Short mmCIF file of C-alpha atoms and ligand atoms in Angstrom, two decimals:
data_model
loop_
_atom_site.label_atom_id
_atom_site.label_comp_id
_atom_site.label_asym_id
_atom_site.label_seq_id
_atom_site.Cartn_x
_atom_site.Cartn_y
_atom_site.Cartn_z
CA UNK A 13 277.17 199.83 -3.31
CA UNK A 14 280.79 201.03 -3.93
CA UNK A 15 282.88 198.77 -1.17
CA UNK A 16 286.34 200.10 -1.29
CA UNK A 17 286.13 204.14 -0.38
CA UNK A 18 288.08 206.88 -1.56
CA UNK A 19 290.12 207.59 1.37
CA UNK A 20 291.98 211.14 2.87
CA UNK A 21 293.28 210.81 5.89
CA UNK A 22 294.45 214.68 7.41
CA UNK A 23 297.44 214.57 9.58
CA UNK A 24 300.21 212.22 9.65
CA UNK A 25 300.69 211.70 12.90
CA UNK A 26 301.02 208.33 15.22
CA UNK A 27 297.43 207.69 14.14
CA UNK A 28 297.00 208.82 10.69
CA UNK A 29 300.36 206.97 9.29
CA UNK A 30 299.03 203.84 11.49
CA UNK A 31 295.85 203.93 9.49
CA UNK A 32 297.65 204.80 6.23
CA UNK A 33 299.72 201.56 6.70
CA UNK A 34 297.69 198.66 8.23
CA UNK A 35 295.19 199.74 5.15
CA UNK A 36 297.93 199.95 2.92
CA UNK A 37 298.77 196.63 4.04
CA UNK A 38 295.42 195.38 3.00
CA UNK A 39 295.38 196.84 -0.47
CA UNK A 40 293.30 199.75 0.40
CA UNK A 41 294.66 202.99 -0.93
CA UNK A 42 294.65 206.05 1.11
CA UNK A 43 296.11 209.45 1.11
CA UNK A 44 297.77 211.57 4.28
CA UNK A 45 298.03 215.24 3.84
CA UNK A 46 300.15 216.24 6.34
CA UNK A 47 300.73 220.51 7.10
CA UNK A 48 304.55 219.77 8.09
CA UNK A 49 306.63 220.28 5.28
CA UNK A 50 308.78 217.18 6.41
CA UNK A 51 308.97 213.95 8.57
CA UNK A 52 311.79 215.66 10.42
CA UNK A 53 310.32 219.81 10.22
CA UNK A 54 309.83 220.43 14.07
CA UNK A 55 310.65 218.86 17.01
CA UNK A 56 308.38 215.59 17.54
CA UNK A 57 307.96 215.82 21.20
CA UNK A 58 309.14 213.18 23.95
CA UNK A 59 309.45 209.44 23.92
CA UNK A 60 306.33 207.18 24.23
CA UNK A 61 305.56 204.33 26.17
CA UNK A 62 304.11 201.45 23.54
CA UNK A 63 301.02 199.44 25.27
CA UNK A 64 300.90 195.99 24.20
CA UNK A 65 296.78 195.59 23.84
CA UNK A 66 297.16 199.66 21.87
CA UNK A 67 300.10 200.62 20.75
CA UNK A 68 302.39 197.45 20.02
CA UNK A 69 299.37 195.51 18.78
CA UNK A 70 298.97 198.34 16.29
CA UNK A 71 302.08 198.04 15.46
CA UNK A 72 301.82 194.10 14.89
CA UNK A 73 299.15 194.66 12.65
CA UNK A 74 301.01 196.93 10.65
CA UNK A 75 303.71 194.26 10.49
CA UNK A 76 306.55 196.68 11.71
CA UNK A 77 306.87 194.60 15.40
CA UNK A 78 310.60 193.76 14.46
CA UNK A 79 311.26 197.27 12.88
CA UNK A 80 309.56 198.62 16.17
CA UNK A 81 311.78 195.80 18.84
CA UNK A 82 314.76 197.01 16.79
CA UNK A 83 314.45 200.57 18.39
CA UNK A 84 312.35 199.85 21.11
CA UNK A 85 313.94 200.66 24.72
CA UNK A 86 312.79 198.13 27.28
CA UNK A 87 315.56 199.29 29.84
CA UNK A 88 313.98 202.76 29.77
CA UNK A 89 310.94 201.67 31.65
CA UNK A 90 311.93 202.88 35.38
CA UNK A 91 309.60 204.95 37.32
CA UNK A 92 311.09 206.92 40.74
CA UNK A 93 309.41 209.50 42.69
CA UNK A 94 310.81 211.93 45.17
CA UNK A 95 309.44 214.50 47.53
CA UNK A 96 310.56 217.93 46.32
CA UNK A 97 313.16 218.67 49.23
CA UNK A 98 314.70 215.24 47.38
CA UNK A 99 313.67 212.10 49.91
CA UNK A 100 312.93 209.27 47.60
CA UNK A 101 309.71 207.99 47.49
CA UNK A 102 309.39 205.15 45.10
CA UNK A 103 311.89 203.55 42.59
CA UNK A 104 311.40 200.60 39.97
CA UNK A 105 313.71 199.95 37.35
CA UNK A 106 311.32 197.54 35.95
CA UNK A 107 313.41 196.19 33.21
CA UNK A 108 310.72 193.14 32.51
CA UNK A 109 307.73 195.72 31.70
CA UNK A 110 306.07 195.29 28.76
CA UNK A 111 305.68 199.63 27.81
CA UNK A 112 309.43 200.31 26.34
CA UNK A 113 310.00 203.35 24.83
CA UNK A 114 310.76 204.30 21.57
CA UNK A 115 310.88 208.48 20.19
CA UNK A 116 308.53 210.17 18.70
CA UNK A 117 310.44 210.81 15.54
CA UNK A 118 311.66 207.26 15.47
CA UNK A 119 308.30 205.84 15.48
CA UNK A 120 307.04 208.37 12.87
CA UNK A 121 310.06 207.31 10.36
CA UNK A 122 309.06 203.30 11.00
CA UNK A 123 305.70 203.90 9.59
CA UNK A 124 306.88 206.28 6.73
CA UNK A 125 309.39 203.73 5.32
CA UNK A 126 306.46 201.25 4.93
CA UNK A 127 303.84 203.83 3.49
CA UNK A 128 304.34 203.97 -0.35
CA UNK A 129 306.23 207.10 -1.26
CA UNK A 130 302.85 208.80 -2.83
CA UNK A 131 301.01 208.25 0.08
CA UNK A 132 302.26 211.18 2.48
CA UNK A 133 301.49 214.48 0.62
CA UNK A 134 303.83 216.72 3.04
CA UNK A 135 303.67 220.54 3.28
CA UNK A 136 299.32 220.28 1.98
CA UNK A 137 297.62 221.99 5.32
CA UNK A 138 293.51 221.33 4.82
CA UNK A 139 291.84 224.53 5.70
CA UNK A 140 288.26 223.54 5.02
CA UNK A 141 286.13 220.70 3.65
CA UNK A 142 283.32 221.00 1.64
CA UNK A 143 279.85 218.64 1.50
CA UNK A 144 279.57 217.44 -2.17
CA UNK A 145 276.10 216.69 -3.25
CA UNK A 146 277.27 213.14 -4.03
CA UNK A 147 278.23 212.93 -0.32
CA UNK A 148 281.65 213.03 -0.96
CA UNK A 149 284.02 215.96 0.38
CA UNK A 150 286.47 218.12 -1.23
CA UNK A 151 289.11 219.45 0.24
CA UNK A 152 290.67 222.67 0.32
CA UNK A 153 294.09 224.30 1.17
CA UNK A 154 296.75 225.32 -0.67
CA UNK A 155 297.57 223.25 -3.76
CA UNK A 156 294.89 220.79 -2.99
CA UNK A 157 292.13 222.48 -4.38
CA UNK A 158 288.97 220.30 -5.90
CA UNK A 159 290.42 216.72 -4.60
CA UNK A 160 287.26 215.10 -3.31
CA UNK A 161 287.02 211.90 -1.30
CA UNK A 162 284.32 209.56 -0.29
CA UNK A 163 285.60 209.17 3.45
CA UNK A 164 287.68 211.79 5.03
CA UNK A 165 289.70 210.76 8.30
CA UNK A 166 290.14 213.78 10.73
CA UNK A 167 293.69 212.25 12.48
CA UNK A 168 294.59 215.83 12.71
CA UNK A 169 295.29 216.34 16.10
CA UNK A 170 293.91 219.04 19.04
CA UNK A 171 293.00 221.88 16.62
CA UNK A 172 291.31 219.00 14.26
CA UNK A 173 289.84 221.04 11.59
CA UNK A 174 287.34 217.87 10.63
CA UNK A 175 286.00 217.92 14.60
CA UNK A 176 283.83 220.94 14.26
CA UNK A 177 281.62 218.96 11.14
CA UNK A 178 280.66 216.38 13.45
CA UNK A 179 280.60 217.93 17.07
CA UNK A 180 280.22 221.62 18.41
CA UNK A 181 282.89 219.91 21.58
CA UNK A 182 285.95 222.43 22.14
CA UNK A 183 288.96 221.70 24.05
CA UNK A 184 289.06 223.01 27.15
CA UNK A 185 292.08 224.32 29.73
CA UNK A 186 292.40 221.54 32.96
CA UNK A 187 294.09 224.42 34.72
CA UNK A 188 297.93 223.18 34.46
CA UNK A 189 299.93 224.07 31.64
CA UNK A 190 303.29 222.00 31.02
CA UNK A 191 306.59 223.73 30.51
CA UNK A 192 308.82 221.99 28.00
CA UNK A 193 312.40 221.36 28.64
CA UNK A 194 315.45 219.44 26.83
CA UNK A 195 318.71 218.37 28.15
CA UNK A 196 321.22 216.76 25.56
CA UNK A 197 324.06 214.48 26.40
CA UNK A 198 323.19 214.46 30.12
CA UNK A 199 325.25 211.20 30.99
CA UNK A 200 328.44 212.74 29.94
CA UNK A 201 327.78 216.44 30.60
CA UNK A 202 325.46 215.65 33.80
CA UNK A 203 326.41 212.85 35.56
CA UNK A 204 324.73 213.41 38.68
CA UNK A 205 321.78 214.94 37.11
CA UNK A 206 321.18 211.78 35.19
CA UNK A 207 321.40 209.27 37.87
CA UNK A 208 318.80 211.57 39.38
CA UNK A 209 316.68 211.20 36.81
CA UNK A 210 317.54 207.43 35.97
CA UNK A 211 316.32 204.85 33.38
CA UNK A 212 312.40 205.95 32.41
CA UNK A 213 310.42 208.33 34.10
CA UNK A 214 311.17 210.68 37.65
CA UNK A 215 308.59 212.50 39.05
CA UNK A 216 308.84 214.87 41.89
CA UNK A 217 305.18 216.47 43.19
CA UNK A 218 305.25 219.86 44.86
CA UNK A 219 301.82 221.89 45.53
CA UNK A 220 300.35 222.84 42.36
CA UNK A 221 303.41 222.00 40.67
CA UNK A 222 305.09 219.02 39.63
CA UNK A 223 308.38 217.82 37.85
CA UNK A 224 308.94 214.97 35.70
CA UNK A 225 312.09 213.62 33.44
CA UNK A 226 311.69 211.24 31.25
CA UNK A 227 314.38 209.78 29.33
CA UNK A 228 315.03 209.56 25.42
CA UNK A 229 317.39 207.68 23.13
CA UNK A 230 320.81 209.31 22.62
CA UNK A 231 320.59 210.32 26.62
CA UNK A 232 318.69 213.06 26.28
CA UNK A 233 315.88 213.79 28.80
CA UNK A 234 312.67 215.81 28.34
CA UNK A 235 311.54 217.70 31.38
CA UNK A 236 307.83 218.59 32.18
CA UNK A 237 307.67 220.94 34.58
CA UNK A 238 303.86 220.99 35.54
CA UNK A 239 302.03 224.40 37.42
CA UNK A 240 298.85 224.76 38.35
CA UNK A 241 297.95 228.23 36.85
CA UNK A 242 295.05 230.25 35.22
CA UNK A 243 294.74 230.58 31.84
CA UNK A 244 295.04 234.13 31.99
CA UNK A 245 298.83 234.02 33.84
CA UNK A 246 299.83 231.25 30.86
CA UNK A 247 298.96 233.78 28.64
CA UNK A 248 302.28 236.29 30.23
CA UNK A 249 304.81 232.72 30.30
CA UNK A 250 304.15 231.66 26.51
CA UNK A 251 307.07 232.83 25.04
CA UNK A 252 310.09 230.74 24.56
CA UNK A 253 311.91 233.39 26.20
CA UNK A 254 314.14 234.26 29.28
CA UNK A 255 312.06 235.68 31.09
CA UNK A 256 309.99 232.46 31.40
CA UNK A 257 312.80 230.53 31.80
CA UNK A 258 313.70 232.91 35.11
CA UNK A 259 309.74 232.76 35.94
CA UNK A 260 309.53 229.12 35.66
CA UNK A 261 312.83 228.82 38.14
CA UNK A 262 310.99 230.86 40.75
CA UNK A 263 308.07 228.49 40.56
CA UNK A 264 310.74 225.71 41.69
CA UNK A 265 312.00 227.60 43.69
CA UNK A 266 311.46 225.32 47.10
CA UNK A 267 312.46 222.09 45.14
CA UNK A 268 315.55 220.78 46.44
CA UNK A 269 319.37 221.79 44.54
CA UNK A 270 319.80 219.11 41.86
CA UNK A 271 315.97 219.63 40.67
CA UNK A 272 316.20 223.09 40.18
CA UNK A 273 319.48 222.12 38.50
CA UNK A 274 317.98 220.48 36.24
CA UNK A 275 315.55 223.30 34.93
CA UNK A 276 318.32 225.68 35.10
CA UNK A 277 320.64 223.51 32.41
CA UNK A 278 317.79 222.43 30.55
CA UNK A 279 316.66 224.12 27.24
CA UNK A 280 313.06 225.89 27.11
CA UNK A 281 311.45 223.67 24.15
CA UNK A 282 307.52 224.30 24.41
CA UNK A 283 304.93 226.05 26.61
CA UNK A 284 301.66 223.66 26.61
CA UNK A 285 298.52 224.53 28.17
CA UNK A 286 296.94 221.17 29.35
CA UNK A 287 293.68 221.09 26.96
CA UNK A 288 291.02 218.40 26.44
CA UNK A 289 287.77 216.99 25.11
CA UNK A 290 285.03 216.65 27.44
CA UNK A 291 285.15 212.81 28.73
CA UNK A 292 282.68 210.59 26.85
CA UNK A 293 283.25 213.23 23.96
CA UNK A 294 281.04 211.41 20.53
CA UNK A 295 278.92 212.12 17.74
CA UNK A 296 276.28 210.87 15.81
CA UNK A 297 277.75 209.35 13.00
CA UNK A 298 277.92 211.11 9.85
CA UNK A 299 278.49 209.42 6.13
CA UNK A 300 281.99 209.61 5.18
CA UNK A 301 283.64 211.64 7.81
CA UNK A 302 285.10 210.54 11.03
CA UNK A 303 288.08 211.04 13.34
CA UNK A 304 290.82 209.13 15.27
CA UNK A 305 293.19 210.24 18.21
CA UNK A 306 293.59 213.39 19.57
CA UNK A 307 291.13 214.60 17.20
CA UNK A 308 288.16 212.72 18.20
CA UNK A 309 289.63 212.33 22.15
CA UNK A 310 291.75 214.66 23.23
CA UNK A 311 293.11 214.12 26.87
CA UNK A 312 296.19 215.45 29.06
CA UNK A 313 299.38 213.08 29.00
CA UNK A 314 298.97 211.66 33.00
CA UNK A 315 297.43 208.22 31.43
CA UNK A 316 300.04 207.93 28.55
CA UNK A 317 297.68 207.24 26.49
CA UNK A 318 297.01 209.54 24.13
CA UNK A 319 299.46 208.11 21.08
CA UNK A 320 298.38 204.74 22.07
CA UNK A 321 294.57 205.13 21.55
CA UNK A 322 295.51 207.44 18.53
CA UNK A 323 297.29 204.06 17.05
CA UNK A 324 294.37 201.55 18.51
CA UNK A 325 291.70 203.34 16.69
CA UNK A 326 293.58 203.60 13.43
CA UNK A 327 293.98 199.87 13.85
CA UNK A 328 289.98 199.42 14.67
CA UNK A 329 289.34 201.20 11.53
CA UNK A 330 291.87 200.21 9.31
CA UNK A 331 290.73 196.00 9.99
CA UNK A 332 286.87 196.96 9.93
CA UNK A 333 287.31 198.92 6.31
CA UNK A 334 289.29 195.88 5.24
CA UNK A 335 286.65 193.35 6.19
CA UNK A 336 284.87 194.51 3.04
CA UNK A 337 281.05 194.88 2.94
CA UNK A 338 279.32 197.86 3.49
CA UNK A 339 282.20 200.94 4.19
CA UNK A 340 279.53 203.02 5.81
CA UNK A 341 278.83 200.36 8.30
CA UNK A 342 282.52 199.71 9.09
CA UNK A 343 282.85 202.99 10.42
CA UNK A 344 279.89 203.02 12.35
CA UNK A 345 281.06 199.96 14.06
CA UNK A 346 284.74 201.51 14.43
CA UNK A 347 282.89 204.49 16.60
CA UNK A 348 281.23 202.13 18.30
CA UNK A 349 284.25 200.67 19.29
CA UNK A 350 286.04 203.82 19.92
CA UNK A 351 284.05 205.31 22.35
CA UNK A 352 283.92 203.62 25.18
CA UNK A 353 287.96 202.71 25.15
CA UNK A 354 288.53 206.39 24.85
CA UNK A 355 286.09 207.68 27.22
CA UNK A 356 287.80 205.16 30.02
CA UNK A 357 290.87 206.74 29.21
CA UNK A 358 289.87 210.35 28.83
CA UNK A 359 288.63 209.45 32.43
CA UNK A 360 292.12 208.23 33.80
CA UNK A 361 293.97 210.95 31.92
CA UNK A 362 291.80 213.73 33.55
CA UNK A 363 291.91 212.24 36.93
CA UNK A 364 296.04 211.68 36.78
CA UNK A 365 296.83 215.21 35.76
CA UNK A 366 294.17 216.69 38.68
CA UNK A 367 295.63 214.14 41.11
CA UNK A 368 299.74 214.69 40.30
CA UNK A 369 299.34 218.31 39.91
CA UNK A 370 297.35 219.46 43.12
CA UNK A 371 297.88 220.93 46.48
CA UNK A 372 297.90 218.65 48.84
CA UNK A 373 298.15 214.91 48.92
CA UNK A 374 302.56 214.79 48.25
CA UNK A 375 302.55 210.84 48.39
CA UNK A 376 299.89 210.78 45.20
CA UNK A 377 302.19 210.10 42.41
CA UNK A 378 304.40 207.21 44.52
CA UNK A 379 301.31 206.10 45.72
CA UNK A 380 300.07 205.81 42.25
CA UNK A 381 303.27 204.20 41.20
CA UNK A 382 302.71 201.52 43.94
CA UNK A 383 299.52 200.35 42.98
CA UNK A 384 300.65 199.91 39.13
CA UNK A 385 303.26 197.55 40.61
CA UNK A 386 300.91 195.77 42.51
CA UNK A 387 298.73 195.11 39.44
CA UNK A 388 301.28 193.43 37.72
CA UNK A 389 300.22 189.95 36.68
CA UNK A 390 304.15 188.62 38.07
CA UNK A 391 303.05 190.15 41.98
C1 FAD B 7 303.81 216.67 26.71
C2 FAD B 7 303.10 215.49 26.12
C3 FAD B 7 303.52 214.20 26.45
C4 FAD B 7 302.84 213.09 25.91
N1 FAD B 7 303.25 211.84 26.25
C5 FAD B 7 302.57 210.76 25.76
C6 FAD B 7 302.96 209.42 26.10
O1 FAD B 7 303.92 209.19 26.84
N2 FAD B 7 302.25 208.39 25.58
C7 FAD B 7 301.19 208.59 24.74
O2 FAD B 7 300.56 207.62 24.28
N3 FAD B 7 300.79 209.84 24.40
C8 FAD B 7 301.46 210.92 24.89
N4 FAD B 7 301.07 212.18 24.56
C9 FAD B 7 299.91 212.34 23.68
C10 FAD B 7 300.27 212.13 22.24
O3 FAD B 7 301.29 213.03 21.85
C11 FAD B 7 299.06 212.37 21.35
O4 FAD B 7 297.92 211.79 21.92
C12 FAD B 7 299.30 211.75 19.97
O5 FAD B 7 300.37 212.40 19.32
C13 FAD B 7 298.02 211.84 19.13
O6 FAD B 7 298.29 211.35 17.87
P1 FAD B 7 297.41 211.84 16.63
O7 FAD B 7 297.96 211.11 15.44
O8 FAD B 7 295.98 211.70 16.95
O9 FAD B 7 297.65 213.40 16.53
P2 FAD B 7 299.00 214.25 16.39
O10 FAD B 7 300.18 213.51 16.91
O11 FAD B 7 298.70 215.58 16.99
O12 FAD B 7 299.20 214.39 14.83
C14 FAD B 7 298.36 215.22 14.09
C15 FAD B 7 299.07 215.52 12.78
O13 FAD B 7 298.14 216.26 11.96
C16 FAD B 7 298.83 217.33 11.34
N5 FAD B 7 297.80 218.35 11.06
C17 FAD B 7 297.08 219.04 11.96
N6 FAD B 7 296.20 219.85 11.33
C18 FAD B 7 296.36 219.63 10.00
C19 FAD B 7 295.72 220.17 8.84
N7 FAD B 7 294.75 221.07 8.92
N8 FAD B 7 296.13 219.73 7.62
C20 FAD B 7 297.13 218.79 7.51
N9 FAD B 7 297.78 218.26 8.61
C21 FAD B 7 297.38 218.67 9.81
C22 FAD B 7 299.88 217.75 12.36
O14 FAD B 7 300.95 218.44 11.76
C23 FAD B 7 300.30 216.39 12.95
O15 FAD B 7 301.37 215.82 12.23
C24 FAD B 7 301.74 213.29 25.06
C25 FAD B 7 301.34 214.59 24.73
C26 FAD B 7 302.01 215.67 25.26
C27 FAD B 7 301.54 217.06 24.92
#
């Protein structure tokens, strides 16, 4: 039996490059087609946290820890909660946390400079794969006609176009949808504003909405502000417009001054229905197709895992191929591994966004907070 696989791994994002790299590490030649035409093409999102036992230890295997502590932002760990007429509720700075942050784009361009230059094939969107009779797949898209693999990794995200071969699961609306927001330069050009916000994250629950700020490098803060709405109603507020700008600002309405401030200065990025897998989402396995991340477990942002577990599995895989032996086998036992991690986190995610985004219960999110501290192996 053939031990080292073919490999195509669609989507080069925190968990495709991840597996692209620890293989790459290991001699085992892969290739990422990636739809974006460029590392830098759209707007990567927010920062991440890094978990040490997911995320960093991913990392660590992919031997970019110092690339990763060069960038990483350990003072940008705080977490704060208010009520929304602006009493605060909670506040840790939490410098000695092991979660620092590090952007999205910044963490994307650490794992491209140590993938070969071949290995990302940018602006090659997969529209379909096709069963070979040899049990290999070819894929298809534009100018990637024919190419064939023996194991095809679906890292492709929500709309994973590899999902639907092993599972008939859809993502599903949780009832909030997240409205996107960016605010440059706040230290100089919002003082106040950004000792509101402070070091890390600031949340601030209202009923059946909530605001958070979470702070990037090059002081700039992302704002999520969080409503509890129909899918229907998200359907008339999807436009990056100003009218949804002015809607959203009603929403807030009751929040006290310097939060609404901070919606009214802040730039209208995204609109982002919350969707996910069902928890416990698996499959039977299938020869020489599988997926990792959002693909195979995709879950709302509350448990901060979702880039994490995207990383953890593409580590998983990535050692078990390398082991050697039977490839087959290795992924079986990298599903294996998968499932319950993600379905514990799935589980968390879902019950943080239906907790922090709710009608009643205004201490949930400090409350949370608390109990976080309190698990900390220094209290
Ligand atoms: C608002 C928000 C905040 C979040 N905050 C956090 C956080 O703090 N911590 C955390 O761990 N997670 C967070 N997440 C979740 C995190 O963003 C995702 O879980 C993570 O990006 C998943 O990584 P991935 O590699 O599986 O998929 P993705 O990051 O979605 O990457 C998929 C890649 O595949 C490409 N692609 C898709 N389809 C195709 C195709 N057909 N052909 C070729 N390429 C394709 C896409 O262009 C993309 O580059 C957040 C998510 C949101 C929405």
């Amino acid at each position: 039996m053939q031990n080292t696989p073919s490999i195509a791994i669609i989507g080069g994002g925190p968990g495709g490059l991840t597996l692209a790299r620890i293989l790459h590490l290991h001699g085992i030649k892969a290739t990422v087609f990636e739809r974006d035409a460029h590392a830098l093409t759209r707007p990567q999102g927010g920062s991440l946290d890094m978990h040490s036992e997911t995320g960093q230890r991913a990392l660590q295997l992919s031997g970019l820890h110092d690339a990763f502590q060069a960038l990483a932002r350990y003072g940008d760990q705080g977490n704060r909660a208010y009520a929304p007429d602006g009493t605060l509720l909670f506040d840790d700075p939490n410098p000695d946390g092991d979660q620092p942050e590090i952007d999205r784009s910044q963490l994307r361009q650490i794992l491209l400079n140590a993938l070969p230059r071949d290995c990302v094939r940018w602006d090659q969107k997969v529209a379909a794969l096709r069963a070979l009779p040899d049990g290999r797949h070819a894929l298809a898209g534009a100018g990637i006609e024919g190419v064939a693999f023996d194991l095809v990794v679906g890292a492709d995200g929500a709309s994973s176009i590899v999902r639907p071969l092993l599972s008939s699961a859809r993502p599903a609306y949780e009832g909030v949808t997240m409205f996107e927001l960016g605010i440059d330069d706040i230290d100089q050009r919002y003082p106040a504003l950004s000792a509101l916000s402070g070091h890390g994250k600031m949340f601030v629950k209202g009923s059946n909405t909530l605001l958070a700020a979470q702070r990037n490098s090059n002081a700039h803060v992302r704002l999520y502000a969080a409503v509890r709405m129909p899918l229907d109603a998200v359907r008339s507020y999807s436009t990056i417009s100003a009218e949804t700008k002015t809607w959203l600002a009603n929403i807030f309405a009751g929040y006290a001054a310097p939060f609404r401030e901070l919606i009214e200065v802040g730039t209208l990025l995204a609109v982002r229905p919350m969707l996910a897998l069902p928890v416990g989402h698996r499959w039977s396995n299938q020869p020489g197709l599988t997926l990792i991340g959002d693909a195979a477990h995709l879950m709302s942002p509350f448990g901060g895992e979702g880039a994490n577990g995207a990383m953890a599995d593409a580590a998983d895989l990535a050692l078990l191929l390398a082991r050697g032996g039977d490839w087959r086998a290795a992924v079986a036992a990298y599903e294996a591994m998968m499932f319950p991690r993600a379905e514990a986190a799935a589980f968390g995610a879902g019950q943080g966004l239906q907790g922090a985004v709710a009608e009643d219960d205004p201490d949930h999110v400090a409350r949370h907070m608390q109990e976080t501290v309190s698990l900390r192996p220094d209290r």
